[in-house]
Amino acid sequence: MYDVAIIGCGVIGSSIAYRLSRFNLKTVVLEKENDVAMGATRANSAIIHAGYDPAEGTLMAKLNVRSVELTKDLCQKLSVPYAQIGSLVLAFSDEESAHVQRLYERGIANGVPGLKVLTYAETKAIEPNIADNVTCALYAPTAAVINPWEYALALAEVAVVNGVELRLEAAVEAISKTDNGYVITAGGKTIETKYIINAAGTEAGMIHDMALPHTFDILPNKGEYYLLDKSEGTRTNHVVFQCPSKVGKGVLVSPTVHGNLIVGPNAVDCEAGDTSTSAEDLAFVRSMAVKSIPSIDFRQNIRNFAGVRPNSTVDDFIIKAHDGFFDVAGIKSPGLASAAGIAEYVENLMQDNGVVLAEKAEYTDTREQPRFKEMTHEERAAIVAENPLFGRVICRCETITEGEIIDAIHRPIIPRTVDAIKRRCCAGMGRCQGGFCGPRVVEILARELGCSRQDIDKDKTGSYIVRKRED
Amino acid sequence: MTELTCICCPMGCRLTVDEDNDYAVTGNTCKRGAVYGRNELMNPTRVLTTTVVIEGAAHGRMPVRTEQAIPKAKLFEAVEELKKVRLTSPVHCGDVVLADILGTGVNVIATRDL
Amino acid sequence: MYDLAVIGGGPAGLAAAYSAYEKGLRNIVILERDKELGGILNQCIHNGFGLHRFKEELSGPEYAHRYIEMVQDTSVEVKLDTMVIEITPDKKIFINSPSGYECIEAKSIVLSMGCRERTRGAISIPGTRPSGVFTAGAAQRYLNMEGLMAGKRVVILGSGDIGLIMARRMTLEGAKVLACVEVMPYSGGLTRNIVQCLNDFDIPLYLSHTVTDIRGDKRLEGLTVMKVDENRRPIPGTEMEFDCDTLLLSVGLIPENELTRGAGIEMDPRTNGAYVFENMETSIEGVFACGNVVHVHDLVDFVSDESARAGAAAAEYVQNGAVKGDVIRLQNGADVGYTVPQKIHRDTKADKIDIFFRVRSVFGKSQVIVSAGDTEIQVFKRPYMAPGEMQHIVIAADKLKGYDTITVTAKEA
């Protein structure tokens, strides 16, 4: 009998697992994919929004603003890449200038610190590549960029170290109520649990309906992106947003925490799990982006991708308790930016609903991650002398060593795919997109996991890479 | 008259072969082109390159090639024949790994040291 | 302190090191990130290498073997499994290998890092992102070095030589190659490869077509190919569906110049390589570059020639100092995409200048005109020129020395 079963191990499920792992609870996380952070968490703008966007009084406003500091602190504790670069919302007309003013006022009401409305000249001074027809901009110094999948992974990893059980490839098939909790069928096995936390992203509506009467729908909505080479990574200094308009919410242009340039997203309704891109949508994203930053060199594109937002029929996050079943659903934007606050809020909600949260005598809340590229010359020499595997660079675009890859493979949440390695140590994330290191990563994975190279998948289970020649 | 592109070297000369005039070749810039044009219509041949299994070496595959061209029609059969070859390290560049493949009189040689 | 450090032990680095040794340098090191010398040639098992250099048709590994043996007979030091992390403008080289992370210094440097393949992202192919989409070179490595097949039903995008070679190779290994698709109205590869890799096996070549959609959630399941107009935009109504598990991309190569940029060396946006002088010297004195890191070649024979010049120039630099003085600039005129070199030392000791370039479109009988302002310096006749085939002219240095700017132009005769 488990105390808590968390369904879904994206950034929300892992944030909650991380917090709950401090307590004397028997907790299991059920994730349908073969790794954590496989949904919206791995495909989004990777931004910790400052919090001026959500309407005053909503949970979104409260939890977003609350999370800005929490996230910064967590990233430091967990050795997750984080950079507080600030954001700008550009206005291009009197109408949009008025909108920027409204965002400013809303931000003040939401408690966002440091907001300023900048003139064109002031904006140009800190963001030189903006278009000439910018009228003014909202500057939010607390906005940051992070590595969202590593953030989720680090949270989940610490939770596992603290005794939380993580079951991968455990899609929930059925839930039934018992006298003192629930029975869940997941991945062909049944488990009993006192409480359920529904953090199933785009499938949270379906999970809710397995246990409770229908109250909301998830409306999956796709955002498509360009990711450009690091040669374009200094095109902007801040996260550069646009005002929402009739044609859409506007696309952003921003350096990523890894030093690339990200451009996107659009917003189109789609099926859950549809992460395809289309030529028309990408052309739209591109045409919108150059309105803000005309000089973006799209020839430096290294990848297009899409993520699916779990929008819902409710104008706010859906975080509610019903009889031991806690919905944490409809966590649309600013979901990543609110994750830390959501987990804190859920913890309080559980306590309010009679869940006993007694702190363990011993637990950890930190994690270390070796990063060869970021080391000084002296640190590099020292780590190679100690472990020669750090002397072999496997991914040359991102300068990732065999030592880092092997470290990742032997961590508490074992990566079994090439993309899982990419999420853990960035191998294959660079300009050649794994063309060079892909075969070498397959070889290392097969060796360390004791299987053949044909057994290694690229991403989801079934996404095999190679077959034996004689087959 | 048949038009061909010569494959002897990267120049890719455009050849014309006259079947009614003893396969006379025009359009070539070297002698090899004349021979190629004639052969291509009478008995087309190709150099085969592939790999064979090698044990005890840094790589599991030894790159090999036919020393001369073999009849084009025998390429697939030759690949099958070479799947049966199992080498053991050390093998040197130029060593014969299969003599007289498919009775063509052509040897298959290793193209590196392993 | 080394006399010369060569970055990369592929065909360019081997030829440069050997040539510098022949010119009398003795304290030379080759820094190679792989566990063996030879670079990309090790996976290019097909024949056709060495016709110019050795008057023989060798396989890639055989061609590499010749040079490896030549270098092994010298005192050139080879550091394998060694990755250069950073080069500074004052020629400090930070290297990483299992035997240690260290800084070495050299009087001269030859950059010979080669190139990498353009990827799906570079051409923004829409659709899903399943496994089964490979660069042709990655699939080639799997097959030729590791004995593993990328897939069974294959479409190839791009008619560059690696793609064509892989079409034949996969076919011989039992895969069904359904099509080779090329967005341009002409092939990007050598004509002989169209003949012996596609035509021999009845593989259709669709010129002016491209891949417009990729399907499959896990493994590639299929894709859409469409005809494109003269602006390379897909024409509605021309969709062709292919049921396949593998897409190989042969859509161009990009010189691998992160170290070059890091050292602050001036780059040419046309080649994506460094600006070089006739002796392959870059904007930093004593740092030379050669092979595919400067501009992408079709034939390794020309890489070897160019690299031998770079190695000899490095030796000359160490022994006699830099060539100083005035610069003659080369620029590309109509229908010429770039030239290498881009600059010539007016006081060069070379009698002849080798100029390499690519044309922007397909030419029949044509002329290459070397001029300065209104003055025609020399005209070269060509029976045929295409963007897929690098052009080479040789001109007497004396003919150029009186001018400041030289233009290379191509036109139909």
mmCIF file of N, CA and C in Angstrom, chain C residues 127-128 130 213-217 219-224 241-244:
data_model
loop_
_atom_site.group_PDB
_atom_site.id
_atom_site.type_symbol
_atom_site.label_atom_id
_atom_site.label_comp_id
_atom_site.label_asym_id
_atom_site.label_seq_id
_atom_site.Cartn_x
_atom_site.Cartn_y
_atom_site.Cartn_z
ATOM 1 N N GLY C 127 7.392 17.956 -39.973
ATOM 2 C CA GLY C 127 6.864 16.632 -39.681
ATOM 3 C C GLY C 127 7.180 16.207 -38.262
ATOM 4 N N THR C 128 7.074 14.894 -38.027
ATOM 5 C CA THR C 128 7.389 14.366 -36.702
ATOM 6 C C THR C 128 8.896 14.128 -36.617
ATOM 7 N N PRO C 130 10.813 11.072 -35.658
ATOM 8 C CA PRO C 130 11.078 9.674 -35.286
ATOM 9 C C PRO C 130 12.545 9.327 -35.504
ATOM 10 N N ASP C 213 7.357 16.339 -45.756
ATOM 11 C CA ASP C 213 6.730 15.889 -44.503
ATOM 12 C C ASP C 213 7.353 14.556 -44.093
ATOM 13 N N ILE C 214 7.517 14.403 -42.781
ATOM 14 C CA ILE C 214 8.058 13.167 -42.218
ATOM 15 C C ILE C 214 7.032 12.620 -41.249
ATOM 16 N N ARG C 215 6.755 11.319 -41.347
ATOM 17 C CA ARG C 215 5.732 10.716 -40.485
ATOM 18 C C ARG C 215 6.306 9.567 -39.657
ATOM 19 N N GLY C 216 5.636 9.292 -38.556
ATOM 20 C CA GLY C 216 6.073 8.210 -37.676
ATOM 21 C C GLY C 216 6.288 8.752 -36.279
ATOM 22 N N ASP C 217 5.753 8.043 -35.295
ATOM 23 C CA ASP C 217 5.846 8.497 -33.912
ATOM 24 C C ASP C 217 7.133 7.975 -33.278
ATOM 25 N N ARG C 219 9.565 5.031 -34.997
ATOM 26 C CA ARG C 219 10.467 4.896 -36.134
ATOM 27 C C ARG C 219 9.800 5.561 -37.343
ATOM 28 N N LEU C 220 10.617 6.076 -38.253
ATOM 29 C CA LEU C 220 10.103 6.659 -39.494
ATOM 30 C C LEU C 220 9.166 5.664 -40.188
ATOM 31 N N GLU C 221 7.988 6.156 -40.590
ATOM 32 C CA GLU C 221 7.028 5.288 -41.267
ATOM 33 C C GLU C 221 6.799 5.693 -42.717
ATOM 34 N N GLY C 222 7.005 6.952 -43.005
ATOM 35 C CA GLY C 222 6.787 7.384 -44.384
ATOM 36 C C GLY C 222 7.083 8.852 -44.535
ATOM 37 N N LEU C 223 7.161 9.273 -45.786
ATOM 38 C CA LEU C 223 7.397 10.701 -46.016
ATOM 39 C C LEU C 223 6.778 11.138 -47.336
ATOM 40 N N THR C 224 6.647 12.450 -47.459
ATOM 41 C CA THR C 224 6.065 13.044 -48.655
ATOM 42 C C THR C 224 7.154 13.781 -49.416
ATOM 43 N N GLU C 241 3.958 9.949 -52.093
ATOM 44 C CA GLU C 241 4.122 9.359 -50.762
ATOM 45 C C GLU C 241 5.097 8.179 -50.851
ATOM 46 N N PHE C 242 6.000 8.094 -49.892
ATOM 47 C CA PHE C 242 6.916 6.956 -49.823
ATOM 48 C C PHE C 242 6.748 6.259 -48.483
ATOM 49 N N ASP C 243 6.618 4.960 -48.561
ATOM 50 C CA ASP C 243 6.500 4.128 -47.369
ATOM 51 C C ASP C 243 7.917 3.624 -47.075
ATOM 52 N N CYS C 244 8.577 4.207 -46.067
ATOM 53 C CA CYS C 244 9.986 3.868 -45.850
ATOM 54 C C CYS C 244 10.319 3.945 -44.359
#
